[in-house]
Coordinates of N, CA, C and O in Angstrom, one line a residue:
S233 N -56.3 3.1 -64.5 CA -55.4 1.9 -63.7 C -54.8 1.0 -65.2 O -55.7 1.0 -66.3
T234 N -53.8 1.0 -65.5 CA -53.1 -0.7 -66.3 C -53.6 -2.1 -66.2 O -54.0 -2.0 -65.0
S235 N -54.1 -2.5 -67.1 CA -54.6 -3.9 -66.9 C -53.2 -4.7 -66.5 O -52.2 -4.5 -66.6
S236 N -53.5 -6.0 -65.9 CA -52.2 -6.5 -65.8 C -51.6 -7.2 -67.1 O -50.2 -7.6 -66.2
L237 N -52.0 -7.6 -68.1 CA -51.5 -7.8 -68.9 C -50.3 -7.0 -69.5 O -48.8 -7.0 -70.0
A238 N -50.5 -5.4 -69.5 CA -49.8 -4.3 -69.6 C -48.4 -4.5 -68.7 O -47.7 -3.7 -68.9
R239 N -48.6 -4.7 -68.0 CA -47.5 -4.5 -67.0 C -46.7 -5.7 -67.0 O -45.6 -6.0 -65.9
M240 N -46.5 -6.9 -67.6 CA -45.9 -7.8 -67.4 C -44.6 -7.7 -68.5 O -45.0 -6.7 -69.6
P241 N -43.9 -8.2 -68.4 CA -42.7 -8.1 -69.2 C -43.2 -8.4 -70.9 O -44.1 -9.2 -70.8
P242 N -42.5 -8.0 -71.7 CA -42.8 -7.8 -73.0 C -42.8 -9.5 -73.8 O -43.1 -10.3 -74.2
L243 N -41.5 -10.3 -72.9 CA -41.4 -11.9 -73.1 C -42.8 -12.6 -72.7 O -43.3 -13.5 -73.4
V244 N -43.0 -12.2 -71.6 CA -44.4 -13.1 -70.7 C -45.8 -12.6 -71.5 O -46.4 -13.6 -71.8
Q245 N -45.4 -11.4 -72.1 CA -46.8 -10.9 -72.7 C -47.0 -11.5 -74.0 O -48.1 -12.2 -74.3
R246 N -45.5 -11.6 -74.8 CA -45.9 -12.7 -76.0 C -46.4 -14.0 -75.4 O -47.1 -15.1 -76.7
F247 N -45.9 -14.6 -74.7 CA -45.9 -15.9 -74.3 C -47.3 -16.1 -73.7 O -48.4 -16.7 -74.4
A248 N -48.3 -15.1 -73.0 CA -49.4 -15.5 -73.0 C -50.3 -15.0 -73.9 O -51.5 -15.7 -73.7
T249 N -49.8 -14.5 -75.0 CA -50.8 -14.3 -76.3 C -50.7 -15.4 -77.0 O -51.8 -16.2 -77.3
R250 N -49.5 -15.9 -77.2 CA -49.6 -17.2 -77.7 C -49.8 -18.0 -77.2 O -51.1 -19.4 -77.9
L251 N -50.0 -18.4 -75.7 CA -50.7 -19.2 -75.0 C -52.9 -19.5 -75.3 O -53.1 -20.6 -75.3
L252 N -53.1 -18.1 -75.5 CA -54.4 -17.8 -75.3 C -54.7 -18.6 -76.8 O -55.6 -18.8 -76.7
L253 N -53.6 -18.2 -77.6 CA -54.1 -18.5 -79.3 C -54.2 -19.9 -79.2 O -54.9 -20.6 -80.1
L254 N -53.3 -20.5 -78.6 CA -53.0 -22.3 -78.9 C -54.1 -22.7 -78.0 O -54.8 -23.8 -78.4
A255 N -54.7 -22.0 -76.7 CA -56.2 -22.5 -76.4 C -57.2 -22.4 -76.7 O -57.9 -23.2 -76.9
F256 N -57.2 -21.3 -77.5 CA -58.4 -21.3 -78.5 C -58.6 -21.7 -79.8 O -59.2 -22.7 -80.0
T257 N -57.3 -22.3 -80.5 CA -57.2 -23.3 -81.3 C -57.7 -24.4 -81.1 O -58.6 -25.2 -82.1
C258 N -57.0 -25.1 -79.6 CA -57.4 -26.4 -79.6 C -58.6 -26.8 -79.1 O -59.6 -27.7 -79.5
G259 N -59.2 -25.6 -78.5 CA -60.6 -25.7 -77.9 C -61.8 -25.7 -79.4 O -62.6 -26.1 -79.2
A260 N -61.5 -24.8 -80.1 CA -62.2 -24.6 -81.4 C -62.1 -26.2 -81.8 O -63.0 -26.4 -82.6
A261 N -61.2 -27.1 -82.0 CA -60.5 -28.0 -82.7 C -61.4 -29.3 -82.3 O -62.0 -30.3 -82.8
V262 N -61.5 -28.7 -80.9 CA -62.6 -30.2 -80.2 C -63.9 -29.8 -80.2 O -64.4 -30.9 -80.3
L263 N -64.2 -28.8 -80.2 CA -65.2 -28.7 -80.4 C -65.9 -28.5 -81.6 O -67.0 -29.1 -81.5
G264 N -65.3 -28.2 -82.2 CA -66.0 -28.3 -83.9 C -65.7 -29.8 -84.8 O -65.5 -29.7 -86.3
A265 N -65.0 -30.5 -84.1 CA -64.6 -31.7 -84.5 C -65.4 -32.5 -85.8 O -65.2 -33.3 -86.4
E266 N -66.8 -32.3 -85.2 CA -67.6 -33.2 -85.7 C -68.2 -32.4 -87.0 O -69.0 -32.5 -88.3
Q267 N -68.1 -31.0 -87.0 CA -68.6 -29.8 -87.9 C -67.4 -29.7 -88.4 O -67.0 -28.2 -88.8
F268 N -66.5 -30.1 -88.6 CA -65.1 -29.3 -89.2 C -65.0 -28.6 -90.4 O -64.2 -27.7 -91.0
D269 N -66.2 -29.3 -91.8 CA -65.9 -28.5 -92.9 C -66.6 -27.0 -92.9 O -66.0 -26.3 -93.3
H270 N -67.6 -26.8 -91.7 CA -67.9 -25.6 -91.9 C -66.8 -24.9 -91.0 O -66.8 -23.6 -91.5
F271 N -66.3 -25.2 -90.1 CA -65.3 -24.6 -89.3 C -63.4 -24.1 -90.6 O -63.6 -23.0 -90.5
I272 N -63.6 -24.9 -91.4 CA -62.5 -24.8 -92.2 C -63.1 -23.7 -93.4 O -62.7 -22.5 -93.5
S273 N -64.4 -24.1 -94.0 CA -65.1 -22.8 -94.5 C -65.3 -21.7 -94.1 O -65.2 -20.5 -94.4
L274 N -65.5 -21.2 -92.7 CA -65.3 -19.8 -92.2 C -64.0 -19.3 -92.1 O -64.1 -18.1 -92.1
V275 N -63.4 -20.4 -92.1 CA -61.4 -19.8 -91.8 C -61.3 -19.4 -93.4 O -60.7 -18.4 -93.2
G276 N -61.8 -19.9 -94.1 CA -61.2 -19.5 -95.7 C -62.0 -18.4 -95.8 O -61.0 -17.4 -96.5
A277 N -63.1 -18.1 -95.4 CA -63.9 -16.7 -95.7 C -62.9 -15.5 -94.9 O -63.2 -14.6 -95.4
V278 N -62.5 -15.8 -94.0 CA -62.1 -14.8 -92.8 C -60.6 -14.8 -93.1 O -60.3 -13.2 -92.8
C279 N -60.1 -15.5 -93.6 CA -58.4 -15.6 -93.9 C -58.1 -15.4 -94.9 O -57.2 -15.2 -95.5
A280 N -58.5 -16.6 -96.3 CA -58.2 -16.6 -97.1 C -58.8 -16.0 -98.3 O -57.5 -15.4 -99.4
V281 N -59.7 -15.5 -98.4 CA -60.2 -14.2 -99.3 C -59.5 -13.2 -98.8 O -58.9 -12.6 -100.3
P282 N -59.3 -12.5 -97.8 CA -58.6 -11.2 -97.9 C -57.4 -11.6 -98.0 O -56.6 -10.4 -98.6
L283 N -57.0 -12.8 -97.9 CA -55.3 -12.5 -98.0 C -55.3 -12.8 -99.5 O -54.2 -12.1 -99.8
A284 N -55.9 -13.0 -100.2 CA -55.7 -13.6 -102.0 C -56.3 -12.2 -102.6 O -55.6 -11.9 -103.3
F285 N -57.4 -11.2 -101.9 CA -57.5 -10.0 -102.6 C -57.6 -8.7 -102.0 O -57.3 -7.6 -102.9
V286 N -57.8 -8.5 -100.8 CA -57.9 -7.3 -99.9 C -56.3 -7.1 -100.1 O -56.2 -5.8 -100.1
L287 N -55.7 -7.7 -99.5 CA -54.0 -7.1 -99.0 C -53.1 -7.0 -99.8 O -52.3 -6.2 -100.0
P288 N -53.5 -7.8 -101.0 CA -52.5 -7.3 -102.3 C -53.1 -5.8 -102.4 O -52.4 -5.0 -103.3
G289 N -54.0 -5.4 -102.9 CA -54.8 -4.5 -103.2 C -54.1 -3.5 -102.6 O -53.7 -2.2 -102.8
L290 N -54.2 -3.6 -101.0 CA -53.7 -2.6 -99.9 C -52.9 -2.4 -100.3 O -52.3 -1.0 -99.8
I291 N -51.8 -3.3 -100.1 CA -50.5 -3.4 -100.3 C -49.9 -2.2 -101.6 O -49.3 -1.4 -101.6
F292 N -50.4 -2.4 -102.7 CA -50.2 -1.9 -103.8 C -50.4 -0.5 -104.0 O -49.8 0.3 -104.5
I293 N -52.1 -0.4 -103.3 CA -51.8 1.0 -103.4 C -51.3 2.0 -102.5 O -50.4 3.0 -102.6
N294 N -50.8 1.5 -101.1 CA -49.6 2.2 -100.6 C -48.4 2.3 -100.9 O -47.6 3.2 -101.0
L295 N -47.8 1.3 -101.6 CA -46.7 1.2 -102.1 C -46.3 2.0 -103.7 O -45.2 2.4 -103.9
S296 N -47.7 1.6 -104.3 CA -47.4 2.7 -105.6 C -47.8 4.3 -105.5 O -46.8 5.3 -106.0
R297 N -48.4 4.6 -104.1 CA -48.0 5.9 -103.4 C -46.8 6.4 -103.2 O -46.4 7.5 -103.5
E298 N -46.2 6.0 -102.0 CA -45.1 6.0 -101.9 C -43.9 6.1 -102.8 O -43.0 6.7 -102.7
L299 N -43.9 4.8 -103.6 CA -42.7 5.5 -105.1 C -43.1 6.2 -105.7 O -42.5 6.2 -106.9
G300 N -44.4 6.8 -106.1 CA -45.0 7.9 -106.9 C -45.7 7.3 -108.1 O -45.1 8.3 -109.2
V301 N -45.7 6.4 -108.2 CA -46.0 5.6 -109.7 C -47.7 5.0 -109.5 O -47.8 4.5 -110.9
Q302 N -48.3 5.8 -109.1 CA -49.6 5.6 -109.0 C -50.7 6.4 -110.0 O -50.2 7.9 -109.8
T303 N -51.4 5.5 -110.7 CA -52.1 6.3 -111.5 C -53.7 6.5 -111.2 O -54.0 5.5 -110.7
P304 N -54.6 7.3 -111.8 CA -56.0 6.9 -111.6 C -56.7 5.4 -111.9 O -57.4 5.0 -111.2
R305 N -55.9 5.2 -113.2 CA -56.7 3.7 -113.6 C -56.2 2.4 -112.5 O -56.7 2.0 -112.5
T306 N -55.1 2.3 -112.2 CA -54.1 1.4 -111.2 C -54.8 1.5 -109.6 O -54.9 0.4 -109.2
L307 N -54.9 3.1 -109.1 CA -55.8 2.7 -107.5 C -56.7 2.9 -108.2 O -57.6 1.9 -107.3
W308 N -58.0 2.5 -109.5 CA -59.2 2.0 -109.5 C -59.6 0.6 -109.4 O -60.1 0.1 -109.0
F309 N -58.4 0.1 -109.9 CA -58.6 -1.0 -110.5 C -58.1 -1.6 -109.1 O -58.9 -2.8 -108.4
A310 N -57.1 -1.0 -108.0 CA -56.8 -1.8 -106.9 C -58.0 -1.6 -106.1 O -58.5 -2.4 -104.9
R311 N -58.6 -0.7 -105.8 CA -59.7 -0.3 -105.4 C -60.7 -1.3 -105.7 O -61.7 -1.8 -104.9
V312 N -60.6 -1.6 -106.9 CA -61.7 -2.7 -107.0 C -61.6 -4.3 -106.4 O -62.5 -4.6 -106.1
C313 N -60.4 -4.3 -107.0 CA -59.8 -5.7 -106.2 C -59.9 -5.7 -104.6 O -60.5 -6.7 -104.0
V314 N -59.9 -4.8 -103.8 CA -60.3 -4.6 -102.7 C -61.5 -4.9 -102.4 O -62.6 -5.8 -101.2
S315 N -62.7 -4.1 -103.3 CA -63.9 -4.3 -102.8 C -64.5 -5.5 -102.9 O -65.1 -6.0 -102.4
I316 N -64.2 -6.0 -104.0 CA -64.3 -7.6 -104.3 C -64.2 -8.5 -103.4 O -64.8 -9.5 -103.0
G317 N -62.8 -8.0 -102.8 CA -62.5 -9.2 -102.2 C -63.4 -8.9 -100.4 O -63.4 -9.8 -99.7
V318 N -63.9 -7.7 -100.0 CA -64.3 -7.5 -99.1 C -65.7 -8.0 -99.3 O -66.0 -8.9 -98.2
A319 N -66.1 -8.1 -100.1 CA -67.6 -9.1 -100.5 C -67.3 -10.1 -100.8 O -68.4 -10.5 -99.9
A320 N -66.5 -10.3 -101.4 CA -66.5 -11.9 -101.6 C -66.7 -12.7 -99.7 O -66.7 -13.4 -99.6
S321 N -65.0 -12.0 -99.2 CA -64.8 -12.4 -97.6 C -66.5 -12.4 -97.1 O -66.5 -13.4 -96.2
L322 N -67.6 -11.1 -97.2 CA -68.5 -11.0 -96.3 C -69.6 -12.3 -96.8 O -70.1 -13.0 -96.1
S323 N -69.8 -12.5 -98.1 CA -70.8 -13.1 -98.3 C -70.5 -14.7 -98.1 O -71.3 -15.5 -97.6
S324 N -69.2 -15.2 -98.4 CA -68.7 -16.6 -97.9 C -69.2 -16.9 -96.6 O -69.2 -17.6 -96.0
G325 N -68.3 -15.9 -96.0 CA -68.5 -15.9 -94.5 C -70.2 -15.7 -93.8 O -70.1 -17.2 -93.4
V326 N -71.0 -15.1 -94.5 CA -72.4 -15.1 -94.2 C -72.9 -16.4 -94.5 O -73.4 -17.1 -93.6
T327 N -72.8 -17.0 -95.7 CA -73.0 -18.6 -96.2 C -72.8 -19.3 -95.7 O -73.2 -20.4 -95.1
S328 N -71.2 -19.4 -94.7 CA -70.8 -20.6 -94.4 C -71.2 -20.4 -92.7 O -71.8 -21.6 -92.5
L329 N -71.7 -19.2 -92.4 CA -72.4 -19.2 -90.8 C -73.8 -20.0 -91.3 O -74.4 -20.8 -90.2
L330 N -74.8 -19.3 -92.0 CA -76.0 -20.0 -92.5 C -75.9 -21.4 -92.7 O -76.7 -22.3 -92.1
S331 N -75.1 -22.3 -93.3 CA -74.9 -23.4 -93.4 C -74.6 -24.0 -92.0 O -75.4 -25.1 -91.9
W332 N -74.0 -23.7 -91.5 CA -73.7 -24.2 -90.2 C -74.9 -24.4 -89.1 O -75.1 -25.3 -88.9
V333 N -75.4 -23.3 -89.4 CA -76.6 -23.2 -88.3 C -77.6 -23.5 -88.8 O -78.3 -24.4 -88.4
Q334 N -78.0 -24.2 -89.9 CA -79.0 -24.8 -90.9 C -78.9 -26.3 -90.3 O -79.5 -26.8 -89.9
E335 N -77.6 -26.8 -90.5 CA -77.2 -27.9 -90.3 C -77.0 -28.3 -88.8 O -77.7 -29.8 -88.7
G336 N -77.1 -27.3 -87.9 CA -77.2 -27.6 -86.5 C -78.5 -27.6 -86.1 O -78.9 -28.5 -85.2
A337 N -79.7 -27.3 -87.0 CA -80.9 -26.9 -86.5 C -82.0 -28.3 -87.0 O -82.8 -29.0 -86.2
K338 N -81.2 -29.0 -87.9 CA -81.4 -30.2 -88.1 C -81.2 -31.1 -87.1 O -81.9 -32.3 -87.4
H339 N -80.1 -31.0 -86.6 CA -80.0 -32.0 -85.6 C -80.5 -32.0 -84.2 O -80.9 -31.8 -83.3

């Protein structure tokens, strides 16, 4: 059986998806207003760090392979950048969540 979302026309699917995303964002803003600093920290860990480190490395790996200019040294460097990005994202995300939980326990 197909889900009700899959049977919707594409325009309605996009509208429903955007409406759900908007509702989630508004809910997070209302519920997290008192702890906005922790929310921003978590968003940075999940979005900004991968955007700065992981995606450029992955894009470079794919493009250099397609263009035929990939060398072992550049591949190694790109993989190191991706690994650092993943590690930084995970560690900053865990740190953010732990500080949020610790502050919640104080109240």
